[in-house]
PDB file of C-alpha atoms in Angstrom:
ATOM      1  CA  LEU A  10       0.000   0.000   0.000  1.00  0.00           C
ATOM      2  CA  ALA A  11       1.342   3.374  -1.017  1.00  0.00           C
ATOM      3  CA  LYS A  12       2.095   5.659   1.916  1.00  0.00           C
ATOM      4  CA  THR A  13       0.896   9.210   1.546  1.00  0.00           C
ATOM      5  CA  THR A  14       2.271  12.463   2.939  1.00  0.00           C
ATOM      6  CA  GLN A  15       0.276  15.685   3.206  1.00  0.00           C
ATOM      7  CA  PRO A  16       0.743  19.031   4.923  1.00  0.00           C
ATOM      8  CA  ILE A  17      -0.743  19.043   8.382  1.00  0.00           C
ATOM      9  CA  SER A  18      -2.621  22.292   7.948  1.00  0.00           C
ATOM     10  CA  MET A  19      -3.316  25.137   5.536  1.00  0.00           C
ATOM     11  CA  ASP A  20      -4.972  28.517   5.862  1.00  0.00           C
ATOM     12  CA  SER A  21      -6.828  30.433   3.188  1.00  0.00           C
ATOM     13  CA  TYR A  22      -9.345  33.217   2.683  1.00  0.00           C
ATOM     14  CA  GLU A  23     -12.743  33.119   1.108  1.00  0.00           C
ATOM     15  CA  GLY A  24     -12.682  33.339  -2.664  1.00  0.00           C
ATOM     16  CA  GLN A  25      -9.139  32.034  -3.036  1.00  0.00           C
ATOM     17  CA  GLU A  26      -8.081  28.875  -4.803  1.00  0.00           C
ATOM     18  CA  VAL A  27      -6.586  26.256  -2.513  1.00  0.00           C
ATOM     19  CA  ASN A  28      -4.202  23.557  -3.664  1.00  0.00           C
ATOM     20  CA  ILE A  29      -3.369  20.645  -1.373  1.00  0.00           C
ATOM     21  CA  THR A  30      -0.589  18.336  -2.510  1.00  0.00           C
ATOM     22  CA  CYS A  31      -0.195  14.724  -1.489  1.00  0.00           C
ATOM     23  CA  SER A  32       3.006  12.757  -2.013  1.00  0.00           C
ATOM     24  CA  HIS A  33       2.813   9.043  -2.783  1.00  0.00           C
ATOM     25  CA  ASN A  34       6.228   8.040  -4.053  1.00  0.00           C
ATOM     26  CA  ASN A  35       5.633   4.281  -4.094  1.00  0.00           C
ATOM     27  CA  ILE A  36       2.283   4.330  -5.867  1.00  0.00           C
ATOM     28  CA  ALA A  37       1.631   1.098  -7.737  1.00  0.00           C
ATOM     29  CA  THR A  38       0.531   0.721 -11.337  1.00  0.00           C
ATOM     30  CA  ASN A  39      -3.026  -0.250 -10.422  1.00  0.00           C
ATOM     31  CA  ASP A  40      -3.486   2.342  -7.698  1.00  0.00           C
ATOM     32  CA  TYR A  41      -6.069   5.083  -7.930  1.00  0.00           C
ATOM     33  CA  ILE A  42      -5.898   8.325  -5.966  1.00  0.00           C
ATOM     34  CA  THR A  43      -8.901   9.317  -3.920  1.00  0.00           C
ATOM     35  CA  TRP A  44      -9.563  12.389  -1.823  1.00  0.00           C
ATOM     36  CA  TYR A  45     -11.998  12.588   1.044  1.00  0.00           C
ATOM     37  CA  GLN A  46     -13.336  15.532   3.018  1.00  0.00           C
ATOM     38  CA  GLN A  47     -14.305  15.391   6.662  1.00  0.00           C
ATOM     39  CA  PHE A  48     -16.274  17.993   8.567  1.00  0.00           C
ATOM     40  CA  PRO A  49     -16.284  18.022  12.358  1.00  0.00           C
ATOM     41  CA  SER A  50     -18.519  15.370  13.876  1.00  0.00           C
ATOM     42  CA  GLN A  51     -19.110  13.665  10.534  1.00  0.00           C
ATOM     43  CA  GLY A  52     -17.651  10.737   8.664  1.00  0.00           C
ATOM     44  CA  PRO A  53     -15.405  11.422   5.665  1.00  0.00           C
ATOM     45  CA  ARG A  54     -17.064  11.840   2.314  1.00  0.00           C
ATOM     46  CA  PHE A  55     -15.731  11.240  -1.179  1.00  0.00           C
ATOM     47  CA  ILE A  56     -14.642  14.312  -3.133  1.00  0.00           C
ATOM     48  CA  ILE A  57     -12.783  13.177  -6.210  1.00  0.00           C
ATOM     49  CA  GLN A  58     -10.830  10.275  -7.639  1.00  0.00           C
ATOM     50  CA  GLY A  59      -8.380   9.864 -10.486  1.00  0.00           C
ATOM     51  CA  TYR A  60      -5.715   7.735 -12.063  1.00  0.00           C
ATOM     52  CA  LYS A  61      -3.681  10.161 -14.180  1.00  0.00           C
ATOM     53  CA  THR A  62      -3.699  13.637 -15.720  1.00  0.00           C
ATOM     54  CA  LYS A  63      -6.589  15.796 -14.616  1.00  0.00           C
ATOM     55  CA  VAL A  64     -10.029  15.083 -13.275  1.00  0.00           C
ATOM     56  CA  THR A  65     -12.653  17.722 -12.606  1.00  0.00           C
ATOM     57  CA  ASN A  66     -16.066  17.569 -11.028  1.00  0.00           C
ATOM     58  CA  GLU A  67     -18.486  20.101  -9.609  1.00  0.00           C
ATOM     59  CA  VAL A  68     -16.546  20.301  -6.356  1.00  0.00           C
ATOM     60  CA  ALA A  69     -12.847  20.116  -7.163  1.00  0.00           C
ATOM     61  CA  SER A  70     -10.103  19.274  -9.602  1.00  0.00           C
ATOM     62  CA  LEU A  71      -7.418  16.670  -9.205  1.00  0.00           C
ATOM     63  CA  PHE A  72      -4.091  17.095 -10.943  1.00  0.00           C
ATOM     64  CA  ILE A  73      -1.834  14.075 -11.315  1.00  0.00           C
ATOM     65  CA  PRO A  74       1.569  14.419 -13.011  1.00  0.00           C
ATOM     66  CA  ALA A  75       2.867  11.823 -15.417  1.00  0.00           C
ATOM     67  CA  ASP A  76       4.982  10.022 -12.803  1.00  0.00           C
ATOM     68  CA  ARG A  77       1.957   9.835 -10.453  1.00  0.00           C
ATOM     69  CA  LYS A  78       4.189  10.251  -7.419  1.00  0.00           C
ATOM     70  CA  SER A  79       2.067  13.109  -6.183  1.00  0.00           C
ATOM     71  CA  SER A  80      -1.353  14.584  -6.686  1.00  0.00           C
ATOM     72  CA  THR A  81      -2.875  17.993  -6.058  1.00  0.00           C
ATOM     73  CA  LEU A  82      -6.411  18.631  -4.961  1.00  0.00           C
ATOM     74  CA  SER A  83      -7.572  22.026  -6.159  1.00  0.00           C
ATOM     75  CA  LEU A  84     -10.555  23.766  -4.580  1.00  0.00           C
ATOM     76  CA  PRO A  85     -11.640  26.801  -6.599  1.00  0.00           C
ATOM     77  CA  ARG A  86     -12.869  29.891  -4.762  1.00  0.00           C
ATOM     78  CA  VAL A  87     -13.165  28.384  -1.311  1.00  0.00           C
ATOM     79  CA  SER A  88     -15.825  29.462   1.145  1.00  0.00           C
ATOM     80  CA  LEU A  89     -16.078  29.165   4.910  1.00  0.00           C
ATOM     81  CA  SER A  90     -17.949  25.900   4.435  1.00  0.00           C
ATOM     82  CA  ASP A  91     -14.852  24.325   2.888  1.00  0.00           C
ATOM     83  CA  THR A  92     -13.160  24.382   6.289  1.00  0.00           C
ATOM     84  CA  ALA A  93     -12.528  20.693   6.891  1.00  0.00           C
ATOM     85  CA  VAL A  94      -9.883  18.000   6.968  1.00  0.00           C
ATOM     86  CA  TYR A  95      -8.874  16.604   3.584  1.00  0.00           C
ATOM     87  CA  TYR A  96      -7.458  13.102   3.251  1.00  0.00           C
ATOM     88  CA  CYS A  97      -5.550  11.596   0.354  1.00  0.00           C
ATOM     89  CA  LEU A  98      -5.790   7.828  -0.100  1.00  0.00           C
ATOM     90  CA  VAL A  99      -4.017   5.668  -2.638  1.00  0.00           C
ATOM     91  CA  GLY A 100      -5.029   2.131  -3.416  1.00  0.00           C
ATOM     92  CA  ASP A 101      -6.612  -0.371  -5.711  1.00  0.00           C
ATOM     93  CA  ALA A 102      -9.787  -2.361  -5.275  1.00  0.00           C
ATOM     94  CA  MET A 103      -7.840  -5.550  -5.684  1.00  0.00           C
ATOM     95  CA  ASP A 104      -4.715  -4.590  -3.744  1.00  0.00           C
ATOM     96  CA  THR A 105      -4.448  -7.260  -1.103  1.00  0.00           C
ATOM     97  CA  GLY A 106      -2.251  -5.051   1.014  1.00  0.00           C
ATOM     98  CA  ARG A 107      -4.628  -2.160   1.141  1.00  0.00           C
ATOM     99  CA  ARG A 108      -6.701  -3.433   3.966  1.00  0.00           C
ATOM    100  CA  ALA A 109      -4.265  -2.139   6.526  1.00  0.00           C
ATOM    101  CA  LEU A 110      -5.478   1.257   5.544  1.00  0.00           C
ATOM    102  CA  THR A 111      -4.756   4.427   7.331  1.00  0.00           C
ATOM    103  CA  PHE A 112      -6.006   7.785   6.232  1.00  0.00           C
ATOM    104  CA  GLY A 113      -3.301   9.488   8.235  1.00  0.00           C
ATOM    105  CA  SER A 114      -3.925  12.840   9.842  1.00  0.00           C
ATOM    106  CA  GLY A 115      -4.967  14.579   6.625  1.00  0.00           C
ATOM    107  CA  THR A 116      -4.682  18.292   5.905  1.00  0.00           C
ATOM    108  CA  ARG A 117      -6.680  20.627   8.079  1.00  0.00           C
ATOM    109  CA  LEU A 118      -7.898  23.521   5.915  1.00  0.00           C
ATOM    110  CA  GLN A 119      -9.054  26.655   7.682  1.00  0.00           C
ATOM    111  CA  VAL A 120     -10.833  29.229   5.551  1.00  0.00           C
ATOM    112  CA  GLN A 121     -11.018  32.733   6.969  1.00  0.00           C
ATOM    113  CA  PRO A 122     -13.561  35.388   5.973  1.00  0.00           C
TER     114      PRO A 122
ATOM    115  CA  GLY B   4     -30.824   2.126   2.348  1.00  0.00           C
ATOM    116  CA  ALA B   5     -29.805   5.629   1.328  1.00  0.00           C
ATOM    117  CA  GLY B   6     -26.502   5.505   3.127  1.00  0.00           C
ATOM    118  CA  VAL B   7     -24.438   3.836   5.812  1.00  0.00           C
ATOM    119  CA  SER B   8     -26.100   4.021   9.195  1.00  0.00           C
ATOM    120  CA  GLN B   9     -24.573   3.445  12.606  1.00  0.00           C
ATOM    121  CA  SER B  10     -26.025   3.024  16.048  1.00  0.00           C
ATOM    122  CA  PRO B  11     -25.956   4.255  18.656  1.00  0.00           C
ATOM    123  CA  SER B  12     -24.824   7.721  17.664  1.00  0.00           C
ATOM    124  CA  ASN B  13     -23.416   8.264  21.138  1.00  0.00           C
ATOM    125  CA  LYS B  14     -22.478   5.824  23.867  1.00  0.00           C
ATOM    126  CA  VAL B  15     -21.268   6.565  27.367  1.00  0.00           C
ATOM    127  CA  THR B  16     -20.090   3.602  29.383  1.00  0.00           C
ATOM    128  CA  GLU B  17     -18.122   2.814  32.475  1.00  0.00           C
ATOM    129  CA  LYS B  18     -14.646   1.392  32.394  1.00  0.00           C
ATOM    130  CA  GLY B  19     -14.749  -2.389  32.311  1.00  0.00           C
ATOM    131  CA  LYS B  20     -18.129  -2.699  30.632  1.00  0.00           C
ATOM    132  CA  ASP B  21     -18.675  -4.248  27.190  1.00  0.00           C
ATOM    133  CA  VAL B  22     -20.137  -2.251  24.318  1.00  0.00           C
ATOM    134  CA  GLU B  23     -21.584  -3.192  20.945  1.00  0.00           C
ATOM    135  CA  LEU B  24     -21.593  -0.833  17.999  1.00  0.00           C
ATOM    136  CA  ARG B  25     -23.698  -1.510  14.936  1.00  0.00           C
ATOM    137  CA  CYS B  26     -23.222  -0.676  11.278  1.00  0.00           C
ATOM    138  CA  ASP B  27     -25.736  -1.064   8.466  1.00  0.00           C
ATOM    139  CA  PRO B  28     -23.924  -0.728   5.131  1.00  0.00           C
ATOM    140  CA  ILE B  29     -25.371   0.398   1.844  1.00  0.00           C
ATOM    141  CA  SER B  30     -27.381  -2.416   0.326  1.00  0.00           C
ATOM    142  CA  GLY B  31     -25.337  -4.405  -2.171  1.00  0.00           C
ATOM    143  CA  HIS B  32     -21.968  -3.219  -0.923  1.00  0.00           C
ATOM    144  CA  THR B  33     -19.723  -6.215  -0.484  1.00  0.00           C
ATOM    145  CA  ALA B  34     -16.952  -4.557   1.498  1.00  0.00           C
ATOM    146  CA  LEU B  35     -17.234  -3.125   4.994  1.00  0.00           C
ATOM    147  CA  TYR B  36     -14.629  -1.332   7.091  1.00  0.00           C
ATOM    148  CA  TRP B  37     -14.391  -0.235  10.687  1.00  0.00           C
ATOM    149  CA  TYR B  38     -12.154   2.671  11.673  1.00  0.00           C
ATOM    150  CA  ARG B  39     -11.359   4.422  14.919  1.00  0.00           C
ATOM    151  CA  GLN B  40     -10.776   8.155  15.107  1.00  0.00           C
ATOM    152  CA  ARG B  41      -9.433   9.745  18.249  1.00  0.00           C
ATOM    153  CA  LEU B  42     -10.049  13.410  18.857  1.00  0.00           C
ATOM    154  CA  GLY B  43      -8.129  15.565  16.405  1.00  0.00           C
ATOM    155  CA  GLN B  44      -6.494  12.606  14.708  1.00  0.00           C
ATOM    156  CA  GLY B  45      -6.826  10.677  11.489  1.00  0.00           C
ATOM    157  CA  LEU B  46      -8.683   7.454  10.842  1.00  0.00           C
ATOM    158  CA  GLU B  47      -7.152   4.252  12.163  1.00  0.00           C
ATOM    159  CA  PHE B  48      -8.096   1.082  10.324  1.00  0.00           C
ATOM    160  CA  LEU B  49      -9.528  -1.672  12.521  1.00  0.00           C
ATOM    161  CA  ILE B  50     -11.058  -4.446  10.441  1.00  0.00           C
ATOM    162  CA  TYR B  51     -12.266  -5.209   6.929  1.00  0.00           C
ATOM    163  CA  PHE B  52     -14.923  -7.611   5.624  1.00  0.00           C
ATOM    164  CA  GLN B  53     -15.304  -8.634   2.005  1.00  0.00           C
ATOM    165  CA  GLY B  54     -18.066 -11.016   1.017  1.00  0.00           C
ATOM    166  CA  ASN B  55     -17.520 -14.486   2.384  1.00  0.00           C
ATOM    167  CA  SER B  56     -13.757 -14.116   2.684  1.00  0.00           C
ATOM    168  CA  ALA B  57     -12.042 -14.254   6.051  1.00  0.00           C
ATOM    169  CA  PRO B  58     -11.982 -10.756   7.531  1.00  0.00           C
ATOM    170  CA  ASP B  59      -8.766  -8.792   7.755  1.00  0.00           C
ATOM    171  CA  LYS B  60      -8.376  -8.160  11.475  1.00  0.00           C
ATOM    172  CA  SER B  61      -4.867  -6.777  11.284  1.00  0.00           C
ATOM    173  CA  GLY B  62      -5.890  -3.365  12.620  1.00  0.00           C
ATOM    174  CA  LEU B  63      -7.599  -4.516  15.802  1.00  0.00           C
ATOM    175  CA  PRO B  64      -5.593  -3.017  18.680  1.00  0.00           C
ATOM    176  CA  SER B  65      -6.148  -5.820  21.185  1.00  0.00           C
ATOM    177  CA  ASP B  66      -8.109  -9.014  21.784  1.00  0.00           C
ATOM    178  CA  ARG B  67     -10.750  -6.943  23.552  1.00  0.00           C
ATOM    179  CA  PHE B  68     -11.898  -5.840  20.098  1.00  0.00           C
ATOM    180  CA  SER B  69     -13.876  -8.116  17.811  1.00  0.00           C
ATOM    181  CA  ALA B  70     -16.291  -7.736  14.952  1.00  0.00           C
ATOM    182  CA  GLU B  71     -18.816  -9.822  13.112  1.00  0.00           C
ATOM    183  CA  ARG B  72     -20.677  -9.406   9.879  1.00  0.00           C
ATOM    184  CA  THR B  73     -23.793 -11.237   8.806  1.00  0.00           C
ATOM    185  CA  GLY B  74     -23.291 -12.117   5.150  1.00  0.00           C
ATOM    186  CA  GLU B  75     -23.081  -8.839   3.256  1.00  0.00           C
ATOM    187  CA  SER B  76     -25.285  -7.043   5.704  1.00  0.00           C
ATOM    188  CA  VAL B  77     -25.049  -5.614   9.183  1.00  0.00           C
ATOM    189  CA  SER B  78     -21.823  -5.627  11.179  1.00  0.00           C
ATOM    190  CA  THR B  79     -21.245  -5.378  14.896  1.00  0.00           C
ATOM    191  CA  LEU B  80     -18.056  -4.156  16.553  1.00  0.00           C
ATOM    192  CA  THR B  81     -17.693  -5.331  20.136  1.00  0.00           C
ATOM    193  CA  ILE B  82     -15.299  -3.890  22.690  1.00  0.00           C
ATOM    194  CA  GLN B  83     -14.958  -5.917  25.842  1.00  0.00           C
ATOM    195  CA  ARG B  84     -13.805  -4.573  29.185  1.00  0.00           C
ATOM    196  CA  THR B  85     -13.643  -1.035  27.857  1.00  0.00           C
ATOM    197  CA  GLN B  86     -10.784   1.229  28.842  1.00  0.00           C
ATOM    198  CA  GLN B  87     -10.632   5.014  28.844  1.00  0.00           C
ATOM    199  CA  GLU B  88      -8.262   4.954  25.879  1.00  0.00           C
ATOM    200  CA  ASP B  89     -11.051   3.323  23.851  1.00  0.00           C
ATOM    201  CA  SER B  90     -12.886   6.650  23.866  1.00  0.00           C
ATOM    202  CA  ALA B  91     -13.119   7.725  20.240  1.00  0.00           C
ATOM    203  CA  VAL B  92     -15.426   7.933  17.272  1.00  0.00           C
ATOM    204  CA  TYR B  93     -15.910   4.577  15.587  1.00  0.00           C
ATOM    205  CA  LEU B  94     -16.628   4.921  11.891  1.00  0.00           C
ATOM    206  CA  CYS B  95     -17.994   2.333   9.532  1.00  0.00           C
ATOM    207  CA  ALA B  96     -17.663   2.482   5.759  1.00  0.00           C
ATOM    208  CA  SER B  97     -18.900   0.290   2.944  1.00  0.00           C
ATOM    209  CA  SER B  98     -17.944   0.025  -0.681  1.00  0.00           C
ATOM    210  CA  LEU B  99     -18.857  -1.797  -3.844  1.00  0.00           C
ATOM    211  CA  GLU B 100     -15.665  -3.524  -4.909  1.00  0.00           C
ATOM    212  CA  LEU B 101     -15.173  -4.023  -8.616  1.00  0.00           C
ATOM    213  CA  ALA B 102     -12.318  -6.114  -9.921  1.00  0.00           C
ATOM    214  CA  GLY B 103      -9.485  -3.999 -11.254  1.00  0.00           C
ATOM    215  CA  GLY B 104     -11.249  -0.743 -10.617  1.00  0.00           C
ATOM    216  CA  PRO B 105     -11.127   2.071  -8.098  1.00  0.00           C
ATOM    217  CA  GLU B 106     -12.965   1.954  -4.848  1.00  0.00           C
ATOM    218  CA  THR B 107     -15.024   4.608  -3.118  1.00  0.00           C
ATOM    219  CA  GLN B 108     -15.832   4.213   0.534  1.00  0.00           C
ATOM    220  CA  TYR B 109     -19.074   5.571   1.910  1.00  0.00           C
ATOM    221  CA  PHE B 110     -18.944   6.430   5.579  1.00  0.00           C
ATOM    222  CA  GLY B 111     -21.547   6.405   8.265  1.00  0.00           C
ATOM    223  CA  PRO B 112     -21.892   9.222  10.800  1.00  0.00           C
ATOM    224  CA  GLY B 113     -19.970   7.307  13.431  1.00  0.00           C
ATOM    225  CA  THR B 114     -20.565   6.271  17.013  1.00  0.00           C
ATOM    226  CA  ARG B 115     -19.019   8.499  19.646  1.00  0.00           C
ATOM    227  CA  LEU B 116     -17.870   6.338  22.504  1.00  0.00           C
ATOM    228  CA  LEU B 117     -16.923   7.808  25.853  1.00  0.00           C
ATOM    229  CA  VAL B 118     -15.528   5.527  28.529  1.00  0.00           C
ATOM    230  CA  LEU B 119     -15.631   7.016  31.996  1.00  0.00           C
TER     231      LEU B 119
END
């Protein structure tokens, strides 16, 4: 299972674009990259998932360079409601090692008015 | 159901007592996970169920922790002789595993356990 490394915390202001980078140097060929968001007192929820290049949905974009050793979650024009912890997870549905999963501590994003 | 549900939402117990936490996964999801999240920390994997395969219990912190799953349905996490360090939020997630494809986990709201 690929280990991931993220910044512990980030601060931003409303209306700014926020980019959170996750390092996963030993990502395997079959691994996908998934980002989750967690608000206080709630379980994590899926934001976006990708394998390579760029993925965009109504919430965020995910940029993955050609070597796939890192990925960047991009949140356009953040608002106060985007204050949350963001987790990066790398794995494959059939990866037998992935069950010992840990989301790590994630990145705590604080958006200021 | 519409999503993963967990019960109870909150549980306060005394040290040394046993507790049972329940998870109802999304219908049709073959995989089910339990995680523990201490205050201000990330998610710690506990146990994983997939269909009729033997569960992966590698994350259980001690033999006081156990879990069962009925087929591809409800799961129960049991903590025996609770200790104060067991106080945490216990999260359950389910997913629909597809061979060779990505996986998305859907989380329940969690059970907040406080051991006095």
